[in-house]
């Protein structure tokens, strides 16, 4: 039971599908980690912003997760990954606004920025691999 995954093991690691599933799982795990961290910091936001700003921030987070999961399940992933890239840009904007409006301190801002950059690198690599796959297969 200790080595079993909760939702089943990824595909065969020797195939492209297995590698894609593993990379998708990494970005999904990093996104979940970011979400857990942000939920702990949302407590520190002013009460007046919880129904507006924080709610919009959470919607953006959930939309990003939905797009990552959707891309993982789709055969043609390119447009979904591009939509996820747009959501990631919005998450960066929310983080910048949180700092500019003094809802978070510099330490939290930098930590969230680093997490968003790591997710961005993973997403960028995934998008590049999809572009290479589509050019190699002529799609």
PDB file of C-alpha atoms in Angstrom:
ATOM      1  CA  UNK A   1       0.000   0.000   0.000  1.00  0.00           C
ATOM      2  CA  UNK A   2       2.906   2.363   0.681  1.00  0.00           C
ATOM      3  CA  UNK A   3       4.122   2.417  -2.930  1.00  0.00           C
ATOM      4  CA  UNK A   4       0.674   2.569  -4.544  1.00  0.00           C
ATOM      5  CA  UNK A   5      -0.591   5.824  -5.940  1.00  0.00           C
ATOM      6  CA  UNK A   6      -4.024   7.051  -4.931  1.00  0.00           C
ATOM      7  CA  UNK A   7      -5.422   7.357  -8.442  1.00  0.00           C
ATOM      8  CA  UNK A   8      -3.534   4.653 -10.300  1.00  0.00           C
ATOM      9  CA  UNK A   9      -0.079   4.525 -11.810  1.00  0.00           C
ATOM     10  CA  UNK A  10       0.880   6.459 -14.943  1.00  0.00           C
ATOM     11  CA  UNK A  11       1.264   4.710 -18.288  1.00  0.00           C
ATOM     12  CA  UNK A  12       4.282   2.735 -19.372  1.00  0.00           C
ATOM     13  CA  UNK A  13       7.313   5.003 -18.831  1.00  0.00           C
ATOM     14  CA  UNK A  14       8.975   3.672 -21.997  1.00  0.00           C
ATOM     15  CA  UNK A  15       6.338   5.228 -24.267  1.00  0.00           C
ATOM     16  CA  UNK A  16       5.659   8.859 -25.176  1.00  0.00           C
ATOM     17  CA  UNK A  17       2.312   8.558 -23.418  1.00  0.00           C
ATOM     18  CA  UNK A  18       4.006   7.524 -20.158  1.00  0.00           C
ATOM     19  CA  UNK A  19       6.458  10.412 -20.324  1.00  0.00           C
ATOM     20  CA  UNK A  20       3.636  12.888 -21.038  1.00  0.00           C
ATOM     21  CA  UNK A  21       1.585  11.552 -18.161  1.00  0.00           C
ATOM     22  CA  UNK A  22       4.515  11.861 -15.765  1.00  0.00           C
ATOM     23  CA  UNK A  23       5.278  15.448 -16.864  1.00  0.00           C
ATOM     24  CA  UNK A  24       1.592  16.274 -16.566  1.00  0.00           C
ATOM     25  CA  UNK A  25       1.567  14.858 -13.082  1.00  0.00           C
ATOM     26  CA  UNK A  26       4.562  16.976 -12.096  1.00  0.00           C
ATOM     27  CA  UNK A  27       2.925  20.208 -13.230  1.00  0.00           C
ATOM     28  CA  UNK A  28      -0.318  19.133 -11.582  1.00  0.00           C
ATOM     29  CA  UNK A  29       1.488  18.427  -8.305  1.00  0.00           C
ATOM     30  CA  UNK A  30       3.311  21.783  -8.407  1.00  0.00           C
ATOM     31  CA  UNK A  31      -0.007  23.526  -9.106  1.00  0.00           C
ATOM     32  CA  UNK A  32      -1.638  21.776  -6.159  1.00  0.00           C
ATOM     33  CA  UNK A  33       1.301  22.786  -3.943  1.00  0.00           C
ATOM     34  CA  UNK A  34       0.888  26.392  -5.084  1.00  0.00           C
ATOM     35  CA  UNK A  35      -2.830  26.242  -4.387  1.00  0.00           C
ATOM     36  CA  UNK A  36      -2.259  24.903  -0.856  1.00  0.00           C
ATOM     37  CA  UNK A  37       0.240  27.669  -0.155  1.00  0.00           C
ATOM     38  CA  UNK A  38      -2.014  30.375  -1.563  1.00  0.00           C
ATOM     39  CA  UNK A  39      -4.976  29.161   0.475  1.00  0.00           C
ATOM     40  CA  UNK A  40      -2.944  29.631   3.649  1.00  0.00           C
ATOM     41  CA  UNK A  41      -1.975  33.150   2.570  1.00  0.00           C
ATOM     42  CA  UNK A  42      -5.544  34.125   1.543  1.00  0.00           C
ATOM     43  CA  UNK A  43      -6.355  34.172   5.268  1.00  0.00           C
ATOM     44  CA  UNK A  44      -4.112  37.221   5.633  1.00  0.00           C
ATOM     45  CA  UNK A  45      -5.930  39.246   2.938  1.00  0.00           C
ATOM     46  CA  UNK A  46      -8.252  42.010   4.138  1.00  0.00           C
ATOM     47  CA  UNK A  47     -11.832  40.931   4.785  1.00  0.00           C
ATOM     48  CA  UNK A  48     -13.064  43.493   2.259  1.00  0.00           C
ATOM     49  CA  UNK A  49     -11.132  41.711  -0.540  1.00  0.00           C
ATOM     50  CA  UNK A  50     -12.170  38.128   0.228  1.00  0.00           C
ATOM     51  CA  UNK A  51     -15.424  38.223  -1.746  1.00  0.00           C
ATOM     52  CA  UNK A  52     -13.911  40.045  -4.712  1.00  0.00           C
ATOM     53  CA  UNK A  53     -10.192  39.810  -5.306  1.00  0.00           C
ATOM     54  CA  UNK A  54      -9.572  36.529  -3.487  1.00  0.00           C
ATOM     55  CA  UNK A  55     -12.609  34.883  -5.104  1.00  0.00           C
ATOM     56  CA  UNK A  56     -11.356  35.876  -8.575  1.00  0.00           C
ATOM     57  CA  UNK A  57      -7.843  34.637  -7.704  1.00  0.00           C
ATOM     58  CA  UNK A  58      -9.295  31.268  -6.623  1.00  0.00           C
ATOM     59  CA  UNK A  59     -11.369  31.000  -9.827  1.00  0.00           C
ATOM     60  CA  UNK A  60      -8.230  31.617 -11.844  1.00  0.00           C
ATOM     61  CA  UNK A  61      -6.383  28.905  -9.898  1.00  0.00           C
ATOM     62  CA  UNK A  62      -9.179  26.393 -10.445  1.00  0.00           C
ATOM     63  CA  UNK A  63      -9.430  27.273 -14.138  1.00  0.00           C
ATOM     64  CA  UNK A  64      -5.686  26.675 -14.486  1.00  0.00           C
ATOM     65  CA  UNK A  65      -6.002  23.265 -12.812  1.00  0.00           C
ATOM     66  CA  UNK A  66      -8.958  22.385 -15.039  1.00  0.00           C
ATOM     67  CA  UNK A  67      -6.952  23.252 -18.150  1.00  0.00           C
ATOM     68  CA  UNK A  68      -3.943  21.193 -17.023  1.00  0.00           C
ATOM     69  CA  UNK A  69      -6.138  18.159 -16.304  1.00  0.00           C
ATOM     70  CA  UNK A  70      -8.015  18.642 -19.594  1.00  0.00           C
ATOM     71  CA  UNK A  71      -4.756  18.878 -21.566  1.00  0.00           C
ATOM     72  CA  UNK A  72      -3.504  15.737 -19.885  1.00  0.00           C
ATOM     73  CA  UNK A  73      -6.579  13.829 -21.088  1.00  0.00           C
ATOM     74  CA  UNK A  74      -6.858  15.256 -24.623  1.00  0.00           C
ATOM     75  CA  UNK A  75      -5.197  13.852 -27.706  1.00  0.00           C
ATOM     76  CA  UNK A  76      -4.717  17.292 -29.296  1.00  0.00           C
ATOM     77  CA  UNK A  77      -3.353  19.382 -26.427  1.00  0.00           C
ATOM     78  CA  UNK A  78      -1.937  22.479 -28.125  1.00  0.00           C
ATOM     79  CA  UNK A  79      -4.846  24.924 -27.747  1.00  0.00           C
ATOM     80  CA  UNK A  80      -5.649  23.759 -24.228  1.00  0.00           C
ATOM     81  CA  UNK A  81      -2.031  24.267 -23.191  1.00  0.00           C
ATOM     82  CA  UNK A  82      -2.063  27.738 -24.750  1.00  0.00           C
ATOM     83  CA  UNK A  83      -5.202  28.534 -22.726  1.00  0.00           C
ATOM     84  CA  UNK A  84      -3.402  27.275 -19.607  1.00  0.00           C
ATOM     85  CA  UNK A  85      -0.520  29.612 -20.461  1.00  0.00           C
ATOM     86  CA  UNK A  86      -2.965  32.536 -20.532  1.00  0.00           C
ATOM     87  CA  UNK A  87      -4.334  31.504 -17.113  1.00  0.00           C
ATOM     88  CA  UNK A  88      -0.778  31.308 -15.789  1.00  0.00           C
ATOM     89  CA  UNK A  89      -0.196  34.873 -16.975  1.00  0.00           C
ATOM     90  CA  UNK A  90      -3.345  35.897 -15.080  1.00  0.00           C
ATOM     91  CA  UNK A  91      -2.074  34.148 -11.946  1.00  0.00           C
ATOM     92  CA  UNK A  92       1.144  36.140 -12.238  1.00  0.00           C
ATOM     93  CA  UNK A  93      -0.907  39.333 -12.534  1.00  0.00           C
ATOM     94  CA  UNK A  94      -2.903  38.421  -9.399  1.00  0.00           C
ATOM     95  CA  UNK A  95       0.362  37.808  -7.543  1.00  0.00           C
ATOM     96  CA  UNK A  96       1.761  41.163  -8.704  1.00  0.00           C
ATOM     97  CA  UNK A  97      -1.438  42.963  -7.695  1.00  0.00           C
ATOM     98  CA  UNK A  98      -1.423  41.256  -4.293  1.00  0.00           C
ATOM     99  CA  UNK A  99       2.033  42.645  -3.666  1.00  0.00           C
ATOM    100  CA  UNK A 100       1.324  46.082  -5.144  1.00  0.00           C
ATOM    101  CA  UNK A 101      -1.811  46.451  -2.994  1.00  0.00           C
ATOM    102  CA  UNK A 102       0.168  45.276   0.056  1.00  0.00           C
ATOM    103  CA  UNK A 103      -1.992  42.175   0.656  1.00  0.00           C
ATOM    104  CA  UNK A 104       1.178  40.063   0.899  1.00  0.00           C
ATOM    105  CA  UNK A 105       4.692  40.820   2.063  1.00  0.00           C
ATOM    106  CA  UNK A 106       7.785  40.589  -0.126  1.00  0.00           C
ATOM    107  CA  UNK A 107       8.712  37.115   1.144  1.00  0.00           C
ATOM    108  CA  UNK A 108       5.345  35.591   0.132  1.00  0.00           C
ATOM    109  CA  UNK A 109       5.405  37.471  -3.177  1.00  0.00           C
ATOM    110  CA  UNK A 110       8.839  36.071  -4.051  1.00  0.00           C
ATOM    111  CA  UNK A 111       7.899  32.532  -2.986  1.00  0.00           C
ATOM    112  CA  UNK A 112       4.721  32.542  -5.095  1.00  0.00           C
ATOM    113  CA  UNK A 113       6.640  34.107  -8.006  1.00  0.00           C
ATOM    114  CA  UNK A 114       9.218  31.308  -7.856  1.00  0.00           C
ATOM    115  CA  UNK A 115       6.489  28.660  -7.793  1.00  0.00           C
ATOM    116  CA  UNK A 116       4.747  30.313 -10.763  1.00  0.00           C
ATOM    117  CA  UNK A 117       8.045  30.449 -12.676  1.00  0.00           C
ATOM    118  CA  UNK A 118       8.645  26.744 -12.062  1.00  0.00           C
ATOM    119  CA  UNK A 119       5.132  25.926 -13.268  1.00  0.00           C
ATOM    120  CA  UNK A 120       5.739  28.201 -16.267  1.00  0.00           C
ATOM    121  CA  UNK A 121       8.910  26.318 -17.179  1.00  0.00           C
ATOM    122  CA  UNK A 122       7.079  22.990 -16.946  1.00  0.00           C
ATOM    123  CA  UNK A 123       4.194  24.307 -19.038  1.00  0.00           C
ATOM    124  CA  UNK A 124       6.561  25.843 -21.593  1.00  0.00           C
ATOM    125  CA  UNK A 125       8.384  22.535 -21.964  1.00  0.00           C
ATOM    126  CA  UNK A 126       5.091  20.720 -22.403  1.00  0.00           C
ATOM    127  CA  UNK A 127       3.985  23.216 -25.081  1.00  0.00           C
ATOM    128  CA  UNK A 128       7.323  22.878 -26.909  1.00  0.00           C
ATOM    129  CA  UNK A 129       7.089  19.086 -26.852  1.00  0.00           C
ATOM    130  CA  UNK A 130       3.588  19.281 -28.328  1.00  0.00           C
ATOM    131  CA  UNK A 131       4.794  21.611 -31.090  1.00  0.00           C
ATOM    132  CA  UNK A 132       7.621  19.209 -31.904  1.00  0.00           C
ATOM    133  CA  UNK A 133       5.226  16.274 -31.928  1.00  0.00           C
ATOM    134  CA  UNK A 134       2.811  18.076 -34.248  1.00  0.00           C
ATOM    135  CA  UNK A 135       5.576  19.084 -36.682  1.00  0.00           C
ATOM    136  CA  UNK A 136       7.029  15.556 -36.713  1.00  0.00           C
ATOM    137  CA  UNK A 137       3.671  13.955 -37.451  1.00  0.00           C
ATOM    138  CA  UNK A 138       2.607  16.678 -39.893  1.00  0.00           C
ATOM    139  CA  UNK A 139      -0.471  17.774 -37.901  1.00  0.00           C
TER     140      UNK A 139
END
